[in-house]
């Protein structure tokens, strides 16, 4: 059994979840700041951050990110990881905008896949460009793996000098159109990681808690949040992200995984600030 400190990341907002689906989705900068404090108090160390326009539509606008991060920083020391994935229709220029704020960390998706009825497009030139900006600004990437072949892309990107191990990965499992979510697949993914890697799992939809439990048992880290799943149990909406975090901290307690402090998380993730 693993007892290394557990990092819980909260994908609190996302680009696809709507207020029609759940009234608990934070949208404004103040709501995101309040939510960040609630999830930190509940035991999370990191927020995976998307932001929204006032009408609730997703945006990668730098100033909207700036305001949300300011509200987060007023209230909590949680690690901020901005999304560079944005929403499926966004251009590379839009997606890169939050990197101009020099966040501690940013997501970096390393391949293209179906995403429900859409395509999440990440051609190599876009990956190289986002990775280069992150390198120039000392922003640590979280490598998002939506499908198995993405790990082969990582090998290529390392060979080309675009990515430099050791790296932190997030296995996004259960997106319709990309890879599924099960124990054997997770073992396979872990077996294919470059040496020295750290990893977390984001189980999507009904896979969220099942995959979280497996990740905790195998010594990995966990991502939950309304971006990935809005239910606390079948047919029952989570009353916010903190309730999802609480379910993970209960699991961690049962499985003897201590929660990481912010300092421990920064060390594990090799953050520069
Ligand atoms: N919204 C998805 C299309 C990321 O944040 O890096 C992409 C996404 C990945 O959420
Ligand atoms: Zn995201």
Short mmCIF file of C-alpha atoms and ligand atoms in Angstrom, two decimals:
data_model
loop_
_atom_site.label_atom_id
_atom_site.label_comp_id
_atom_site.label_asym_id
_atom_site.label_seq_id
_atom_site.Cartn_x
_atom_site.Cartn_y
_atom_site.Cartn_z
CA UNK A 1 0.00 0.00 0.00
CA UNK A 2 1.26 3.47 -0.84
CA UNK A 3 1.44 6.19 1.78
CA UNK A 4 3.04 9.03 -0.16
CA UNK A 5 1.24 12.38 0.14
CA UNK A 6 -1.84 12.65 -2.07
CA UNK A 7 -2.40 15.69 -4.28
CA UNK A 8 -6.06 16.39 -5.03
CA UNK A 9 -6.62 18.63 -8.04
CA UNK A 10 -10.00 20.22 -8.63
CA UNK A 11 -11.22 20.90 -12.15
CA UNK A 12 -13.75 23.31 -10.71
CA UNK A 13 -15.19 25.06 -13.76
CA UNK A 14 -14.33 23.43 -17.11
CA UNK A 15 -15.45 24.68 -20.49
CA UNK A 16 -18.42 22.41 -21.15
CA UNK A 17 -20.39 22.10 -17.89
CA UNK A 18 -23.35 24.51 -17.75
CA UNK A 19 -25.50 26.15 -15.07
CA UNK A 20 -28.44 24.32 -16.64
CA UNK A 21 -26.75 21.03 -15.75
CA UNK A 22 -25.81 22.12 -12.24
CA UNK A 23 -26.59 25.32 -10.32
CA UNK A 24 -23.39 24.80 -8.28
CA UNK A 25 -21.01 25.70 -11.11
CA UNK A 26 -18.84 28.75 -10.23
CA UNK A 27 -18.73 31.29 -13.06
CA UNK A 28 -17.67 34.79 -11.93
CA UNK A 29 -14.21 35.63 -10.61
CA UNK A 30 -15.61 36.01 -7.08
CA UNK A 31 -17.45 32.69 -7.28
CA UNK A 32 -14.28 30.98 -8.50
CA UNK A 33 -12.28 32.59 -5.68
CA UNK A 34 -14.81 31.41 -3.08
CA UNK A 35 -14.89 27.93 -4.59
CA UNK A 36 -11.08 27.74 -4.56
CA UNK A 37 -11.10 28.52 -0.84
CA UNK A 38 -13.78 25.91 -0.16
CA UNK A 39 -11.91 23.15 -2.02
CA UNK A 40 -8.60 24.08 -0.36
CA UNK A 41 -10.28 23.95 3.05
CA UNK A 42 -11.69 20.55 2.08
CA UNK A 43 -8.17 19.21 1.36
CA UNK A 44 -7.35 19.99 -2.29
CA UNK A 45 -3.93 21.41 -3.25
CA UNK A 46 -4.45 22.50 -6.83
CA UNK A 47 -7.15 24.04 -9.01
CA UNK A 48 -7.25 23.26 -12.76
CA UNK A 49 -8.65 26.54 -13.98
CA UNK A 50 -10.97 27.44 -16.84
CA UNK A 51 -12.83 30.75 -16.82
CA UNK A 52 -16.10 32.04 -18.20
CA UNK A 53 -17.61 35.20 -19.63
CA UNK A 54 -20.42 36.79 -17.62
CA UNK A 55 -22.98 34.91 -19.72
CA UNK A 56 -21.34 31.62 -18.74
CA UNK A 57 -19.67 30.87 -22.07
CA UNK A 58 -16.03 29.66 -21.87
CA UNK A 59 -13.18 32.05 -22.65
CA UNK A 60 -9.37 31.96 -22.57
CA UNK A 61 -9.20 35.77 -22.26
CA UNK A 62 -6.12 36.76 -20.27
CA UNK A 63 -7.88 39.49 -18.30
CA UNK A 64 -10.72 37.17 -17.27
CA UNK A 65 -8.08 34.70 -16.05
CA UNK A 66 -6.24 37.53 -14.27
CA UNK A 67 -9.36 38.55 -12.33
CA UNK A 68 -10.16 34.95 -11.34
CA UNK A 69 -6.58 34.33 -10.16
CA UNK A 70 -6.64 37.58 -8.17
CA UNK A 71 -9.82 36.46 -6.38
CA UNK A 72 -8.26 33.04 -5.72
CA UNK A 73 -5.09 34.63 -4.32
CA UNK A 74 -7.07 36.92 -1.99
CA UNK A 75 -8.44 33.84 -0.27
CA UNK A 76 -6.10 30.86 -0.53
CA UNK A 77 -2.63 29.48 -1.27
CA UNK A 78 -3.98 26.75 -3.59
CA UNK A 79 -1.73 25.96 -6.59
CA UNK A 80 -3.16 27.40 -9.81
CA UNK A 81 -2.91 25.36 -12.99
CA UNK A 82 -4.42 27.22 -15.95
CA UNK A 83 -5.99 25.34 -18.84
CA UNK A 84 -4.47 25.69 -22.29
CA UNK A 85 -7.09 23.27 -23.61
CA UNK A 86 -9.90 25.80 -23.49
CA UNK A 87 -12.91 24.70 -25.54
CA UNK A 88 -12.76 22.66 -28.76
CA UNK A 89 -13.37 25.59 -31.14
CA UNK A 90 -10.68 27.92 -29.76
CA UNK A 91 -7.58 28.98 -31.71
CA UNK A 92 -4.01 28.45 -30.52
CA UNK A 93 -3.66 32.19 -29.83
CA UNK A 94 -6.71 32.17 -27.57
CA UNK A 95 -5.63 29.01 -25.79
CA UNK A 96 -2.15 30.42 -25.03
CA UNK A 97 -3.42 33.63 -23.39
CA UNK A 98 -3.41 32.60 -19.70
CA UNK A 99 0.29 31.66 -20.01
CA UNK A 100 1.06 35.41 -20.21
CA UNK A 101 0.17 35.59 -16.51
CA UNK A 102 3.05 33.25 -15.54
CA UNK A 103 0.92 30.76 -13.59
CA UNK A 104 2.64 28.05 -11.55
CA UNK A 105 1.41 25.30 -13.83
CA UNK A 106 -0.57 24.80 -17.07
CA UNK A 107 -2.24 21.86 -18.76
CA UNK A 108 -0.72 20.62 -22.03
CA UNK A 109 -2.66 18.12 -24.13
CA UNK A 110 -0.31 16.12 -26.33
CA UNK A 111 -2.54 14.71 -29.05
CA UNK A 112 -5.82 14.94 -30.93
CA UNK A 113 -8.91 12.89 -30.09
CA UNK A 114 -12.64 12.78 -30.49
CA UNK A 115 -14.41 14.60 -27.66
CA UNK A 116 -18.05 13.58 -27.59
CA UNK A 117 -19.38 14.71 -30.96
CA UNK A 118 -16.49 17.18 -31.38
CA UNK A 119 -12.76 16.91 -32.06
CA UNK A 120 -10.22 18.17 -29.53
CA UNK A 121 -7.51 19.25 -31.95
CA UNK A 122 -3.88 19.38 -30.80
CA UNK A 123 -1.51 19.15 -33.77
CA UNK A 124 2.23 18.99 -33.07
CA UNK A 125 2.96 22.64 -34.03
CA UNK A 126 0.40 23.80 -31.43
CA UNK A 127 1.82 21.46 -28.77
CA UNK A 128 5.38 22.64 -29.52
CA UNK A 129 4.34 26.27 -29.31
CA UNK A 130 2.50 25.94 -25.99
CA UNK A 131 5.36 23.87 -24.55
CA UNK A 132 7.90 26.45 -25.66
CA UNK A 133 6.02 29.32 -23.99
CA UNK A 134 5.80 27.25 -20.80
CA UNK A 135 9.55 26.57 -20.89
CA UNK A 136 10.40 30.24 -21.48
CA UNK A 137 8.23 31.30 -18.55
CA UNK A 138 9.14 28.51 -16.08
CA UNK A 139 5.55 27.23 -16.11
CA UNK A 140 5.44 23.53 -15.27
CA UNK A 141 3.25 21.56 -17.71
CA UNK A 142 0.76 18.93 -16.63
CA UNK A 143 0.72 16.52 -19.58
CA UNK A 144 -2.89 15.57 -20.36
CA UNK A 145 -3.29 12.03 -21.73
CA UNK A 146 -6.73 11.46 -23.27
CA UNK A 147 -5.72 8.41 -25.30
CA UNK A 148 -3.04 5.73 -25.26
CA UNK A 149 -1.10 6.96 -28.31
CA UNK A 150 -0.54 10.32 -26.59
CA UNK A 151 2.20 8.58 -24.57
CA UNK A 152 4.02 7.77 -27.81
CA UNK A 153 3.70 11.44 -28.75
CA UNK A 154 5.37 12.30 -25.45
CA UNK A 155 8.33 10.05 -26.32
CA UNK A 156 8.67 11.85 -29.64
CA UNK A 157 8.39 15.28 -28.02
CA UNK A 158 11.09 14.33 -25.50
CA UNK A 159 13.33 13.11 -28.32
CA UNK A 160 12.79 16.41 -30.15
CA UNK A 161 13.68 18.38 -27.01
CA UNK A 162 10.18 19.87 -26.70
CA UNK A 163 9.51 18.21 -23.33
CA UNK A 164 12.08 17.46 -20.65
CA UNK A 165 11.51 14.74 -18.06
CA UNK A 166 10.75 14.30 -15.23
CA UNK A 167 7.16 15.19 -16.12
CA UNK A 168 3.78 15.22 -14.40
CA UNK A 169 0.90 13.48 -16.20
CA UNK A 170 -2.87 13.47 -15.88
CA UNK A 171 -4.68 10.48 -17.37
CA UNK A 172 -8.11 11.72 -18.47
CA UNK A 173 -10.11 8.50 -18.61
CA UNK A 174 -13.64 7.99 -19.88
CA UNK A 175 -14.15 10.88 -22.32
CA UNK A 176 -16.58 9.57 -24.99
CA UNK A 177 -14.48 9.29 -28.15
CA UNK A 178 -11.15 8.85 -26.34
CA UNK A 179 -9.79 6.09 -24.07
CA UNK A 180 -11.96 4.28 -21.54
CA UNK A 181 -11.52 3.94 -17.80
CA UNK A 182 -10.55 0.68 -16.12
CA UNK A 183 -7.94 -0.88 -13.87
CA UNK A 184 -6.00 -2.79 -16.57
CA UNK A 185 -5.76 0.27 -18.80
CA UNK A 186 -4.49 2.40 -15.92
CA UNK A 187 -1.79 -0.21 -15.18
CA UNK A 188 -0.78 -0.15 -18.83
CA UNK A 189 -0.58 3.66 -18.91
CA UNK A 190 1.56 3.72 -15.77
CA UNK A 191 3.86 1.09 -17.28
CA UNK A 192 4.46 3.33 -20.32
CA UNK A 193 5.44 6.49 -18.41
CA UNK A 194 8.92 7.93 -18.85
CA UNK A 195 11.18 7.33 -15.86
CA UNK A 196 10.71 9.68 -12.91
CA UNK A 197 7.16 10.69 -13.88
CA UNK A 198 4.40 11.54 -11.43
CA UNK A 199 0.75 11.08 -12.40
CA UNK A 200 -2.88 11.67 -11.52
CA UNK A 201 -6.16 10.32 -12.86
CA UNK A 202 -9.24 12.29 -13.88
CA UNK A 203 -12.07 9.78 -14.27
CA UNK A 204 -14.82 11.39 -16.32
CA UNK A 205 -18.53 11.11 -15.50
CA UNK A 206 -19.49 7.90 -13.74
CA UNK A 207 -15.83 6.80 -13.71
CA UNK A 208 -14.69 9.60 -11.40
CA UNK A 209 -14.71 7.87 -8.01
CA UNK A 210 -13.84 4.39 -9.26
CA UNK A 211 -10.70 5.73 -10.95
CA UNK A 212 -9.87 7.95 -7.96
CA UNK A 213 -9.87 4.90 -5.69
CA UNK A 214 -7.55 3.01 -8.04
CA UNK A 215 -5.20 6.02 -8.28
CA UNK A 216 -5.05 6.36 -4.49
CA UNK A 217 -4.27 2.63 -4.11
CA UNK A 218 -1.59 2.69 -6.80
CA UNK A 219 0.23 5.71 -5.35
CA UNK A 220 -0.93 8.27 -7.93
CA UNK A 221 -2.81 11.52 -7.46
CA UNK A 222 -6.45 12.41 -8.12
CA UNK A 223 -8.40 15.00 -10.08
CA UNK A 224 -12.10 15.57 -9.44
CA UNK A 225 -14.43 18.47 -10.15
CA UNK A 226 -17.50 19.71 -11.95
CA UNK A 227 -15.54 19.88 -15.23
CA UNK A 228 -15.39 16.07 -15.17
CA UNK A 229 -18.44 14.98 -13.17
CA UNK A 230 -21.36 16.78 -11.55
CA UNK A 231 -22.77 13.91 -9.42
CA UNK A 232 -21.84 12.88 -5.89
CA UNK A 233 -23.71 9.61 -6.42
CA UNK A 234 -25.96 8.22 -9.13
CA UNK A 235 -28.62 10.84 -9.94
CA UNK A 236 -27.62 13.17 -7.06
CA UNK A 237 -25.90 16.44 -7.94
CA UNK A 238 -22.79 17.35 -5.94
CA UNK A 239 -23.47 20.57 -4.05
CA UNK A 240 -20.25 22.07 -5.35
CA UNK A 241 -16.66 20.98 -5.87
CA UNK A 242 -15.87 20.75 -2.17
CA UNK A 243 -18.32 17.89 -1.74
CA UNK A 244 -16.45 15.94 -4.43
CA UNK A 245 -13.15 16.67 -2.65
CA UNK A 246 -14.60 15.47 0.67
CA UNK A 247 -15.47 12.13 -0.91
CA UNK A 248 -11.83 11.77 -2.00
CA UNK A 249 -10.39 12.76 1.39
CA UNK A 250 -12.65 10.15 3.05
CA UNK A 251 -11.34 7.57 0.59
CA UNK A 252 -7.74 8.63 1.22
CA UNK A 253 -8.26 8.27 4.97
CA UNK A 254 -9.67 4.75 4.55
CA UNK A 255 -6.74 3.85 2.30
CA UNK A 256 -4.09 5.45 4.55
CA UNK A 257 -2.92 8.10 2.10
CA UNK A 258 -2.05 11.37 3.89
CA UNK A 259 -3.02 14.58 2.09
CA UNK A 260 -0.16 16.61 0.63
CA UNK A 261 0.53 20.04 2.06
CA UNK A 262 1.03 22.85 -0.46
CA UNK A 263 4.79 22.70 0.11
CA UNK A 264 4.83 18.93 -0.44
CA UNK A 265 2.73 19.30 -3.59
CA UNK A 266 5.07 21.97 -4.99
CA UNK A 267 8.02 19.65 -4.40
CA UNK A 268 6.30 16.60 -5.93
CA UNK A 269 5.21 18.62 -8.98
CA UNK A 270 8.64 20.33 -9.26
CA UNK A 271 7.05 23.80 -9.40
CA UNK A 272 9.36 26.74 -9.91
CA UNK A 273 7.31 29.16 -7.77
N1 LIG B 1 -12.32 21.42 -22.62
C1 LIG B 1 -11.63 20.35 -23.27
C2 LIG B 1 -11.90 20.38 -24.75
C3 LIG B 1 -7.52 21.17 -20.65
O1 LIG B 1 -8.10 21.91 -19.87
O2 LIG B 1 -6.30 21.23 -20.82
C4 LIG B 1 -10.17 20.40 -23.05
C5 LIG B 1 -9.70 20.49 -21.67
C6 LIG B 1 -8.27 20.17 -21.46
O3 LIG B 1 -10.41 20.84 -20.73
ZN1 LIG B 2 -9.75 21.43 -18.55
#
